[in-house]
Short mmCIF file of C-alpha atoms and ligand atoms in Angstrom, two decimals:
data_model
loop_
_atom_site.label_atom_id
_atom_site.label_comp_id
_atom_site.label_asym_id
_atom_site.label_seq_id
_atom_site.Cartn_x
_atom_site.Cartn_y
_atom_site.Cartn_z
CA MET A 1 -50.08 97.48 -44.08
CA SER A 2 -51.43 96.19 -47.34
CA ILE A 3 -53.54 93.20 -48.02
CA ILE A 4 -53.32 92.50 -51.80
CA LEU A 5 -55.61 90.06 -53.62
CA GLY A 6 -53.39 88.75 -56.71
CA ILE A 7 -54.85 87.27 -59.66
CA ASP A 8 -53.10 85.68 -62.64
CA THR A 9 -54.80 84.08 -65.66
CA SER A 10 -52.01 84.68 -68.15
CA CYS A 11 -51.66 81.17 -69.46
CA ASP A 12 -53.25 77.79 -68.22
CA ASP A 13 -53.46 78.09 -64.67
CA THR A 14 -56.21 80.13 -62.91
CA ALA A 15 -54.64 81.57 -59.77
CA ALA A 16 -55.57 83.88 -56.98
CA ALA A 17 -53.80 84.78 -53.66
CA VAL A 18 -54.00 86.91 -50.70
CA VAL A 19 -50.59 88.45 -49.53
CA GLU A 20 -49.78 90.84 -46.64
CA ASN A 21 -47.30 93.61 -47.20
CA GLY A 22 -45.99 91.94 -50.19
CA THR A 23 -44.18 89.13 -48.36
CA LYS A 24 -46.44 87.02 -46.20
CA ILE A 25 -48.76 84.44 -48.08
CA LEU A 26 -52.17 84.17 -46.60
CA SER A 27 -53.68 82.07 -49.15
CA ASN A 28 -52.16 80.68 -52.72
CA ILE A 29 -54.61 78.92 -54.77
CA VAL A 30 -53.85 77.47 -58.32
CA SER A 31 -56.30 75.64 -60.38
CA ASN A 32 -54.27 73.98 -63.20
CA GLN A 33 -55.72 72.80 -66.53
CA THR A 34 -53.21 70.15 -67.36
CA GLU A 35 -55.93 67.37 -67.68
CA ILE A 36 -57.58 69.57 -70.33
CA HIS A 37 -54.51 70.22 -72.39
CA LYS A 38 -52.34 67.19 -72.04
CA LYS A 39 -54.10 65.05 -74.83
CA TYR A 40 -53.09 67.95 -77.22
CA GLY A 41 -49.42 67.91 -76.00
CA GLY A 42 -49.56 71.70 -75.28
CA ILE A 43 -51.85 74.64 -74.28
CA VAL A 44 -54.96 75.21 -76.64
CA PRO A 45 -55.63 78.92 -76.04
CA GLU A 46 -59.40 78.72 -76.61
CA LEU A 47 -59.75 75.93 -74.14
CA ALA A 48 -57.61 77.85 -71.72
CA SER A 49 -59.82 81.01 -71.73
CA ARG A 50 -63.00 78.91 -71.47
CA ARG A 51 -61.78 77.17 -68.47
CA HIS A 52 -60.53 80.45 -66.89
CA ILE A 53 -64.11 81.72 -67.20
CA GLU A 54 -65.38 78.76 -65.38
CA MET A 55 -62.73 78.87 -62.64
CA ILE A 56 -61.97 82.46 -61.81
CA TRP A 57 -64.79 83.18 -59.25
CA PRO A 58 -64.42 79.86 -57.31
CA VAL A 59 -60.48 80.22 -57.13
CA VAL A 60 -60.89 83.82 -56.02
CA ASP A 61 -63.51 82.83 -53.43
CA GLU A 62 -61.34 80.12 -52.14
CA ALA A 63 -58.28 82.35 -51.74
CA LEU A 64 -60.36 84.91 -49.74
CA LYS A 65 -61.78 82.44 -47.64
CA THR A 66 -58.49 80.51 -46.88
CA ALA A 67 -57.18 83.84 -46.06
CA GLY A 68 -60.12 84.76 -43.75
CA ILE A 69 -60.36 88.02 -45.62
CA LYS A 70 -63.66 89.70 -46.97
CA HIS A 71 -63.76 92.24 -49.82
CA GLU A 72 -63.87 95.14 -47.40
CA GLY A 73 -60.56 93.86 -45.91
CA LEU A 74 -58.61 94.16 -49.11
CA SER A 75 -56.23 97.10 -49.69
CA GLY A 76 -56.21 96.48 -53.46
CA VAL A 77 -56.39 93.90 -56.39
CA ALA A 78 -53.20 93.27 -58.47
CA VAL A 79 -54.05 91.66 -61.73
CA CYS A 80 -51.55 90.29 -64.26
CA HIS A 81 -52.13 92.24 -67.71
CA GLY A 82 -49.39 90.55 -69.86
CA PRO A 83 -47.41 89.14 -71.29
CA GLY A 84 -49.49 85.95 -71.95
CA LEU A 85 -52.36 84.36 -74.06
CA ILE A 86 -54.76 87.27 -74.73
CA GLY A 87 -57.95 85.40 -74.31
CA SER A 88 -56.82 84.02 -70.93
CA LEU A 89 -55.53 87.34 -69.81
CA LEU A 90 -58.92 89.13 -70.74
CA VAL A 91 -60.62 86.90 -68.03
CA GLY A 92 -58.51 87.84 -65.18
CA CYS A 93 -58.41 91.54 -66.15
CA SER A 94 -62.23 91.72 -66.70
CA PHE A 95 -62.91 89.88 -63.41
CA ALA A 96 -60.40 92.16 -61.45
CA LYS A 97 -61.96 95.30 -63.01
CA ALA A 98 -65.60 94.30 -62.15
CA LEU A 99 -64.58 93.44 -58.66
CA CYS A 100 -62.70 96.71 -58.01
CA TYR A 101 -65.52 98.68 -59.65
CA SER A 102 -68.14 96.95 -57.58
CA LYS A 103 -66.52 97.06 -54.30
CA GLY A 104 -64.79 100.38 -54.77
CA ILE A 105 -61.30 98.85 -54.08
CA PRO A 106 -58.04 100.14 -55.94
CA LEU A 107 -56.54 98.20 -58.90
CA VAL A 108 -52.93 97.65 -59.86
CA ALA A 109 -51.52 96.02 -62.96
CA VAL A 110 -48.50 93.69 -62.91
CA ASN A 111 -46.28 92.35 -65.68
CA HIS A 112 -46.13 88.63 -65.34
CA LEU A 113 -42.25 88.61 -65.56
CA GLU A 114 -42.26 91.18 -62.74
CA GLY A 115 -44.36 88.90 -60.92
CA HIS A 116 -41.85 85.96 -61.34
CA ILE A 117 -39.08 88.24 -60.03
CA PHE A 118 -41.12 89.07 -56.84
CA SER A 119 -41.61 85.32 -56.13
CA SER A 120 -38.30 85.50 -54.43
CA PHE A 121 -39.67 88.07 -51.81
CA LEU A 122 -42.22 85.57 -50.41
CA GLU A 123 -39.68 83.48 -48.44
CA GLU A 124 -36.63 83.98 -46.38
CA PRO A 125 -33.90 84.92 -47.13
CA LYS A 126 -34.85 87.89 -49.42
CA PRO A 127 -32.52 89.16 -52.07
CA ALA A 128 -31.05 92.68 -51.55
CA PHE A 129 -30.79 94.80 -54.60
CA PRO A 130 -29.16 94.75 -56.95
CA PHE A 131 -29.36 91.13 -58.42
CA LEU A 132 -29.52 89.25 -61.61
CA ALA A 133 -32.78 87.38 -62.22
CA LEU A 134 -33.14 84.41 -64.69
CA ILE A 135 -36.58 83.65 -65.52
CA ALA A 136 -36.85 80.29 -67.23
CA SER A 137 -40.40 79.16 -68.07
CA GLY A 138 -42.61 77.74 -70.73
CA GLY A 139 -43.32 81.10 -72.29
CA HIS A 140 -40.13 83.05 -71.37
CA THR A 141 -36.30 82.66 -70.76
CA CYS A 142 -34.72 85.90 -69.94
CA LEU A 143 -32.01 87.38 -67.89
CA TYR A 144 -32.55 90.97 -66.05
CA ARG A 145 -30.50 93.21 -63.99
CA VAL A 146 -32.58 94.36 -61.26
CA ASP A 147 -31.33 97.41 -59.40
CA ASP A 148 -34.68 98.23 -57.41
CA PHE A 149 -38.32 97.74 -57.76
CA ARG A 150 -39.37 98.95 -61.14
CA LYS A 151 -35.79 99.32 -62.24
CA TYR A 152 -35.37 96.35 -64.49
CA ARG A 153 -32.76 95.90 -67.38
CA GLU A 154 -33.01 93.08 -69.73
CA LEU A 155 -29.66 91.66 -70.54
CA GLY A 156 -31.04 88.96 -72.81
CA ARG A 157 -33.85 86.89 -73.77
CA THR A 158 -34.75 83.78 -75.77
CA ARG A 159 -34.71 84.33 -79.68
CA ASP A 160 -36.94 81.55 -80.35
CA ASP A 161 -38.20 78.81 -77.99
CA ALA A 162 -38.22 79.30 -74.21
CA SER A 163 -36.51 76.67 -71.97
CA GLY A 164 -39.73 75.24 -70.84
CA GLU A 165 -41.15 74.95 -74.25
CA ALA A 166 -38.08 73.17 -75.31
CA TYR A 167 -38.98 70.62 -72.50
CA ASP A 168 -42.44 70.39 -73.52
CA LYS A 169 -41.76 69.93 -77.30
CA VAL A 170 -39.17 67.33 -76.68
CA ALA A 171 -41.48 65.33 -74.37
CA LYS A 172 -44.07 65.69 -76.91
CA LEU A 173 -41.83 64.11 -79.75
CA LEU A 174 -40.75 61.47 -77.40
CA GLY A 175 -44.41 60.53 -76.73
CA LEU A 176 -43.91 61.26 -73.04
CA GLY A 177 -46.78 63.39 -72.18
CA TYR A 178 -47.44 66.99 -70.85
CA PRO A 179 -46.03 69.07 -69.26
CA GLY A 180 -42.79 67.81 -70.40
CA GLY A 181 -40.44 69.28 -67.59
CA PRO A 182 -41.36 67.27 -64.83
CA ILE A 183 -41.70 64.09 -66.92
CA ILE A 184 -38.12 64.52 -68.58
CA GLU A 185 -36.57 65.50 -65.12
CA LYS A 186 -37.72 62.20 -63.56
CA LEU A 187 -36.70 59.95 -66.53
CA ALA A 188 -33.29 61.92 -66.65
CA GLN A 189 -32.38 60.84 -63.14
CA ASP A 190 -31.81 57.19 -64.60
CA GLY A 191 -30.08 58.33 -67.72
CA ASN A 192 -26.62 59.30 -68.68
CA PRO A 193 -26.17 63.02 -69.26
CA GLU A 194 -23.09 62.21 -71.45
CA ALA A 195 -24.66 59.70 -73.44
CA ILE A 196 -25.61 61.88 -76.50
CA ASP A 197 -23.73 65.00 -77.37
CA PHE A 198 -26.40 67.57 -78.12
CA PRO A 199 -25.40 71.05 -79.12
CA ARG A 200 -25.36 74.07 -76.60
CA ALA A 201 -26.18 77.31 -78.07
CA TYR A 202 -23.98 79.57 -75.95
CA LEU A 203 -24.50 82.42 -78.30
CA PRO A 204 -21.13 83.94 -76.56
CA GLU A 205 -21.72 87.45 -78.11
CA THR A 206 -24.86 88.16 -76.33
CA PHE A 207 -26.96 87.19 -73.16
CA ASP A 208 -29.75 86.07 -75.51
CA PHE A 209 -30.62 82.32 -75.50
CA SER A 210 -31.77 79.91 -78.42
CA PHE A 211 -33.42 76.62 -77.56
CA SER A 212 -34.99 75.64 -80.81
CA GLY A 213 -31.96 73.92 -82.05
CA ILE A 214 -31.62 71.44 -79.41
CA LYS A 215 -35.25 70.41 -80.13
CA THR A 216 -34.38 69.85 -83.57
CA ALA A 217 -31.23 68.03 -82.68
CA VAL A 218 -33.32 65.71 -80.53
CA LEU A 219 -35.62 64.94 -83.25
CA ASN A 220 -32.91 64.40 -85.72
CA TYR A 221 -31.32 61.88 -83.35
CA VAL A 222 -34.50 60.07 -82.82
CA LYS A 223 -35.09 59.77 -86.41
CA THR A 224 -32.02 57.59 -86.77
CA ILE A 225 -33.39 55.05 -84.41
CA PRO A 226 -35.67 52.38 -86.05
CA LEU A 227 -39.24 52.20 -84.77
CA HIS A 228 -38.80 55.56 -82.94
CA SER A 229 -42.63 55.69 -82.62
CA GLU A 230 -42.38 52.74 -80.20
CA LEU A 231 -39.22 53.99 -78.68
CA ARG A 232 -40.36 54.27 -75.03
CA THR A 233 -41.70 50.61 -74.97
CA LEU A 234 -38.83 49.31 -77.07
CA ASN A 235 -35.99 50.89 -75.05
CA SER A 236 -36.45 52.85 -71.92
CA GLU A 237 -32.82 53.10 -71.12
CA LEU A 238 -32.30 54.94 -74.43
CA ILE A 239 -35.11 57.33 -73.49
CA ASN A 240 -33.60 57.92 -70.26
CA ASP A 241 -30.16 58.76 -71.87
CA ILE A 242 -32.10 61.28 -74.49
CA CYS A 243 -33.80 62.97 -71.59
CA ALA A 244 -30.64 63.43 -69.44
CA SER A 245 -28.44 64.43 -72.39
CA PHE A 246 -31.09 66.96 -73.55
CA GLN A 247 -31.59 68.23 -69.96
CA ALA A 248 -27.73 68.63 -69.40
CA SER A 249 -27.56 70.78 -72.72
CA ILE A 250 -30.40 73.12 -71.37
CA ILE A 251 -29.01 73.40 -67.86
CA ASP A 252 -25.28 73.98 -69.21
CA VAL A 253 -26.48 76.97 -71.29
CA LEU A 254 -28.69 78.29 -68.44
CA VAL A 255 -25.80 78.21 -65.86
CA LYS A 256 -23.11 79.37 -68.16
CA LYS A 257 -24.88 82.55 -69.33
CA THR A 258 -25.81 83.32 -65.62
CA GLU A 259 -22.05 83.07 -64.84
CA TRP A 260 -21.15 85.31 -67.73
CA ALA A 261 -23.66 87.93 -66.53
CA ILE A 262 -22.32 87.78 -62.80
CA ARG A 263 -18.91 88.52 -64.23
CA LYS A 264 -19.97 91.24 -66.71
CA GLU A 265 -22.34 93.03 -64.41
CA ARG A 266 -20.29 92.54 -61.24
CA ILE A 267 -23.29 91.50 -59.32
CA LYS A 268 -22.98 89.02 -56.46
CA ARG A 269 -26.71 87.94 -56.18
CA VAL A 270 -28.84 85.78 -58.49
CA ILE A 271 -32.34 84.86 -58.36
CA LEU A 272 -33.66 81.82 -60.46
CA THR A 273 -37.30 81.52 -60.90
CA GLY A 274 -40.06 80.38 -63.55
CA GLY A 275 -41.46 77.04 -64.03
CA VAL A 276 -37.94 75.44 -65.39
CA ALA A 277 -36.64 76.58 -61.95
CA ALA A 278 -38.56 73.86 -60.28
CA ASN A 279 -36.12 71.41 -61.71
CA ASN A 280 -33.83 69.92 -59.14
CA GLU A 281 -30.76 69.45 -61.28
CA LEU A 282 -30.89 72.99 -62.54
CA ARG A 283 -31.44 74.26 -58.90
CA LYS A 284 -28.30 72.22 -57.88
CA ARG A 285 -25.92 73.32 -60.73
CA MET A 286 -26.95 76.87 -60.24
CA LYS A 287 -26.29 76.74 -56.67
CA GLU A 288 -22.91 75.04 -57.16
CA MET A 289 -21.64 77.69 -59.86
CA CYS A 290 -23.02 80.51 -57.27
CA ASP A 291 -21.14 78.86 -54.42
CA GLU A 292 -17.88 78.69 -56.57
CA ARG A 293 -17.97 82.34 -57.43
CA GLY A 294 -18.98 83.43 -53.98
CA SER A 295 -22.44 84.72 -55.28
CA GLY A 296 -25.61 84.50 -53.29
CA ILE A 297 -28.31 82.40 -54.92
CA PHE A 298 -32.24 82.83 -54.26
CA ILE A 299 -34.42 80.15 -55.39
CA PRO A 300 -37.94 80.14 -54.41
CA SER A 301 -39.80 76.77 -53.50
CA ALA A 302 -41.08 75.05 -56.68
CA TYR A 303 -44.74 76.10 -56.06
CA LEU A 304 -43.42 79.75 -56.14
CA CYS A 305 -41.50 79.27 -59.27
CA THR A 306 -44.17 77.87 -61.35
CA ASP A 307 -47.28 80.31 -62.08
CA ASN A 308 -49.08 81.69 -59.11
CA ALA A 309 -50.76 84.70 -58.05
CA ALA A 310 -48.91 85.34 -54.73
CA MET A 311 -45.94 86.62 -56.88
CA ILE A 312 -48.50 89.03 -58.71
CA ALA A 313 -49.75 90.12 -55.27
CA SER A 314 -46.13 90.68 -54.02
CA ALA A 315 -45.16 92.92 -56.99
CA GLY A 316 -48.64 94.54 -56.70
CA HIS A 317 -47.81 95.53 -53.11
CA HIS A 318 -45.09 97.82 -54.47
CA HIS A 319 -47.30 99.55 -57.24
CA PHE A 320 -49.91 99.92 -54.64
CA LYS A 321 -47.45 101.73 -52.20
CA ALA A 322 -46.20 103.77 -55.11
CA SER A 323 -49.86 104.82 -55.93
CA ASN A 324 -49.30 103.50 -59.39
CA PHE A 325 -53.01 102.43 -59.78
CA ALA A 326 -54.68 101.29 -63.06
CA GLY A 327 -57.94 102.59 -64.44
CA LEU A 328 -60.79 100.63 -65.42
CA ASP A 329 -59.91 101.18 -69.05
CA LEU A 330 -56.78 98.65 -68.34
CA ASN A 331 -56.36 96.35 -71.37
CA PRO A 332 -54.32 93.17 -71.31
CA GLN A 333 -51.52 92.80 -73.94
CA ALA A 334 -50.15 89.31 -75.13
CA TYR A 335 -46.66 91.12 -75.75
CA MET A 336 -45.44 93.33 -73.05
CA PRO A 337 -41.66 93.63 -72.26
CA LEU A 338 -40.75 94.53 -68.81
O1 KG4 B 1 -43.58 79.51 -65.07
P1 KG4 B 1 -44.53 78.35 -65.65
O2 KG4 B 1 -45.40 77.75 -64.79
O3 KG4 B 1 -45.65 79.01 -66.78
C1 KG4 B 1 -45.07 80.05 -67.67
O4 KG4 B 1 -45.08 81.12 -67.31
O5 KG4 B 1 -44.72 79.45 -68.71
O6 KG4 B 1 -43.73 77.45 -66.59
C2 KG4 B 1 -44.30 76.16 -66.98
C3 KG4 B 1 -43.06 75.52 -67.67
C4 KG4 B 1 -43.56 74.39 -68.70
O7 KG4 B 1 -42.80 74.39 -69.85
C5 KG4 B 1 -42.96 73.15 -67.78
O8 KG4 B 1 -42.66 72.05 -68.79
C6 KG4 B 1 -41.86 73.60 -67.24
O9 KG4 B 1 -42.27 75.08 -66.74
N1 KG4 B 1 -41.48 72.81 -65.90
C7 KG4 B 1 -40.26 72.22 -65.69
C8 KG4 B 1 -40.19 71.41 -64.71
N2 KG4 B 1 -41.52 71.85 -63.97
C9 KG4 B 1 -42.26 72.74 -64.91
N3 KG4 B 1 -39.11 72.22 -66.51
C10 KG4 B 1 -38.21 71.32 -66.17
N4 KG4 B 1 -38.34 70.69 -65.02
C11 KG4 B 1 -39.16 70.76 -64.40
N5 KG4 B 1 -39.25 69.96 -63.09
ZN1 ZN B 2 -44.96 82.29 -65.72
#
């Protein structure tokens, strides 16, 4: 049996969780920084790392207390060491190393993307290997073939903006607030997804993605409307249509490319995760496509799709079992392919 404390400070959430045997969540604490960053319309890295320094100890403390576990009861600590914002990652890694050194506990290092994949092992039913994993978040949009633990093959990734980043940037240019995903999803519910024919970057020759063009297309469309800076107050119906049409473009691409990968790789199981996977329309459309193709679809609950440390502890359990320990010389890296 393993009891792993997971820590993730890769972006703007300070997260700690305790997970038993890689599958059972004993606690899962996330302190988000939305209030700090929202006036800037995006994450300010320096403010993020400063806030992590303030929050890391209370968040870890709460995770241990909620789980009813003391340091002596931990089998190991799993920390996310990249990819992410370097200043933010440094806080989690330094804290984890100090904790392990002072308490004599083993340390394992987990790639953030590997963590997202393992979010699908924290609920029932769990996917069997092999499966396809689409990670759609604020920092990443990538498609993997996963044959086993630590056997990941990247099929494609975004060449420019991530899908969540596109949501955030479009929300910013429409003056809607931050983070853009949940706001656009809500407004899109009252809009017509066919109102505006925004482009779909299918890039048919590859499994790579590109989402910067759709953001520019929305910007160019908005520029054609008089007094666009007051758009929301002037015409909320139009805003809803823009949101619905933009969202339709993003979802069409994510679903279609996953469908192509199912066909090419001949794999009948798909997991969908990352912050954008919290989107109900995407969940519905992906499930419909998988049902039509007779493929199994595994989508974690929304709170496990967005950044959390339970997913880091879950992946960490496998590193722990494989004795794949990290030394106290562990250094985080902003860029770290899986
Ligand atoms: O996985 P995550 O919490 O952090 C990263 O690793 O990036 O993803 C955050 C991203 C943000 O861009 C946010 O706008 C997007 O996920 N997001 C959503 C929704 N909820 C969060 N996008 C679309 N619909 C949502 N409901
Ligand atoms: Zn993430």
